[in-house]
Coordinates of C-alpha atoms in Angstrom, one line a residue:
M1 CA 0.0 0.0 0.0
P2 CA 1.4 3.4 -0.9
D3 CA 2.4 5.8 1.8
T4 CA -0.4 8.4 2.0
K5 CA 1.7 10.9 4.0
S6 CA 2.9 13.6 1.8
E7 CA 6.6 14.2 2.0
A8 CA 7.7 17.7 2.8
K9 CA 8.7 19.6 -0.3
P10 CA 12.4 20.6 -0.2
P11 CA 12.9 24.4 0.1
F12 CA 13.3 26.4 -3.1
W13 CA 17.1 27.1 -2.5
R14 CA 17.7 23.3 -2.7
T15 CA 15.7 22.7 -5.9
K16 CA 16.1 25.8 -8.0
K17 CA 19.0 27.4 -9.7
L18 CA 19.7 30.9 -8.7
S19 CA 18.5 32.0 -12.2
E20 CA 15.2 30.3 -11.6
M21 CA 14.3 32.0 -8.4
T22 CA 11.5 34.6 -8.2
P23 CA 12.5 38.1 -7.0
K24 CA 10.9 37.3 -3.6
E25 CA 12.9 34.0 -3.3
W26 CA 16.1 35.8 -4.3
E27 CA 15.7 38.6 -1.8
S28 CA 14.9 36.1 1.0
L29 CA 18.4 34.5 0.6
C30 CA 19.8 37.7 2.1
D31 CA 20.2 36.9 5.8
G32 CA 20.3 40.6 6.8
C33 CA 23.8 40.5 8.3
G34 CA 24.9 43.8 6.8
R35 CA 28.5 42.6 6.1
C36 CA 28.4 43.5 2.5
C37 CA 27.4 47.1 3.4
L38 CA 30.7 47.7 5.2
N39 CA 33.3 49.8 3.3
K40 CA 36.0 47.7 1.6
L41 CA 39.4 48.6 0.2
T42 CA 41.0 46.8 -2.7
D43 CA 44.7 46.6 -3.2
E44 CA 45.4 47.9 -6.7
D45 CA 48.5 45.6 -7.1
S46 CA 47.2 42.3 -5.7
G47 CA 43.5 42.8 -6.2
E48 CA 42.9 41.7 -2.6
T49 CA 39.9 43.2 -0.9
V50 CA 39.8 43.9 2.8
Y51 CA 36.9 45.0 5.0
T52 CA 36.6 47.9 7.3
D53 CA 34.2 48.3 10.2
V54 CA 32.9 51.5 8.6
G55 CA 29.3 51.2 7.4
C56 CA 27.8 52.6 4.2
K57 CA 25.9 55.8 4.8
L58 CA 22.6 54.0 4.3
L59 CA 23.4 51.1 6.7
D60 CA 21.5 51.0 9.9
G61 CA 23.9 49.5 12.4
D62 CA 21.1 48.2 14.7
T63 CA 18.8 46.6 12.2
C64 CA 21.7 45.8 9.8
R65 CA 19.5 46.8 6.9
C66 CA 19.7 49.5 4.3
T67 CA 17.7 52.6 5.2
D68 CA 16.7 53.2 1.6
Y69 CA 17.0 49.8 -0.2
P70 CA 14.9 50.7 -3.2
N71 CA 17.0 53.8 -4.0
R72 CA 20.4 52.5 -2.8
Q73 CA 22.1 52.5 -6.2
K74 CA 21.0 56.1 -6.9
K75 CA 22.3 57.3 -3.5
V76 CA 25.5 55.2 -3.3
H77 CA 27.5 55.2 -6.5
D78 CA 29.4 52.0 -5.8
C79 CA 26.6 49.9 -4.3
V80 CA 26.6 46.6 -6.1
R81 CA 23.3 44.9 -7.0
L82 CA 23.7 41.2 -6.5
S83 CA 22.4 38.9 -9.2
W84 CA 22.7 35.3 -10.2
R85 CA 24.9 36.6 -13.0
N86 CA 27.5 38.2 -10.7
I87 CA 27.3 36.3 -7.5
R88 CA 30.2 33.9 -8.3
R89 CA 32.5 36.7 -9.4
L90 CA 32.2 38.8 -6.3
T91 CA 35.1 37.5 -4.3
W92 CA 34.6 40.1 -1.5
L93 CA 31.3 38.7 -0.3
P94 CA 31.6 37.1 3.1
P95 CA 31.7 33.3 3.3
T96 CA 28.6 33.4 5.5
C97 CA 26.5 35.0 2.8
G98 CA 23.4 33.0 1.8
Y99 CA 23.9 33.8 -1.9
V100 CA 27.5 32.6 -1.8
L101 CA 26.5 29.4 0.1
V102 CA 23.6 28.5 -2.3
A103 CA 25.7 29.3 -5.4
A104 CA 28.3 26.9 -4.1
G105 CA 25.7 24.2 -3.6
E106 CA 25.8 24.4 0.2
D107 CA 22.8 24.6 2.5
L108 CA 21.8 27.6 4.6
P109 CA 23.1 27.5 8.2
W110 CA 20.8 27.2 11.3
W111 CA 20.8 30.9 12.0
H112 CA 19.6 32.0 8.5
P113 CA 16.1 33.4 8.8
L114 CA 14.8 30.9 6.2
I115 CA 15.9 28.1 8.5
S116 CA 15.2 29.6 11.9
G117 CA 12.0 31.4 11.0
T118 CA 13.2 34.7 12.6
P119 CA 15.6 37.4 11.6
E120 CA 17.0 37.6 15.1
T121 CA 19.2 34.4 14.8
V122 CA 21.6 36.2 12.5
H123 CA 22.4 38.5 15.3
E124 CA 22.4 35.8 18.0
A125 CA 24.9 33.8 16.1
G126 CA 27.3 36.8 15.8
I127 CA 27.0 36.9 12.0
S128 CA 25.5 40.4 11.7
V129 CA 27.3 43.7 12.0
R130 CA 25.1 44.7 15.0
G131 CA 27.4 46.3 17.6
K132 CA 30.4 46.0 15.3
V133 CA 30.1 49.1 13.1
S134 CA 32.5 51.7 14.4
E135 CA 31.6 54.6 12.2
S136 CA 29.5 55.6 9.2
E137 CA 31.3 56.5 6.0
V138 CA 29.8 60.0 6.4
N139 CA 32.3 60.5 9.3
V140 CA 35.4 58.9 7.8
P141 CA 37.3 60.3 4.9
D142 CA 38.4 57.7 2.3
R143 CA 42.1 58.3 3.1
D144 CA 41.4 57.2 6.7
L145 CA 39.6 54.0 5.9
V146 CA 42.9 52.0 6.3
D147 CA 42.7 52.8 10.0
Y148 CA 39.5 50.8 10.2
I149 CA 40.5 47.5 8.5
V150 CA 39.1 44.4 10.3
K151 CA 39.2 40.7 9.5
W152 CA 36.0 39.4 11.1
P153 CA 33.7 40.0 8.1
M154 CA 35.5 37.3 6.1
R155 CA 35.3 34.8 8.9
W156 CA 32.7 32.4 10.4
P157 CA 32.1 33.2 14.1
K158 CA 32.7 30.4 16.5
G159 CA 29.8 28.0 16.7
S160 CA 27.9 29.4 13.7
K161 CA 28.8 26.8 11.1
G162 CA 27.4 23.5 12.5
A163 CA 24.1 22.7 14.1
K164 CA 22.7 25.1 16.6
R165 CA 24.1 24.5 20.1
K166 CA 21.5 24.5 22.9

């Protein structure tokens, strides 16, 4: 006799290519960490990109979200719009980024809002920039950004990779 229980349908990020996702699905891959909204510096010789703990002028350091997301590219000339076409080329995206993980065929971690059901877990896991943004770019001249270089945005916080610890 066939099993009458319906099996749970796998989540869209496990079954769809990035190019097949709806705009709503695509946007939901963003975990709301704010790491990509930190100012970055690129070495002209090596091409290496380093992060600073200086936030974009539109970054809200508490919510870790853009204060004018629909108009961000008009207001911030170097704001990069992520797409399925460029996600694999953007080497400066943090390793914790949902887009980066899904593009690499990996699953989303326990703290991602699509898994946990709440946007608060990204903060609880120490992934977000909450409490880590030292300044807004409005207050820091470009020439002084080197004084704000940090390494944590390109690292996984302890305990954030595996299963959630209770």
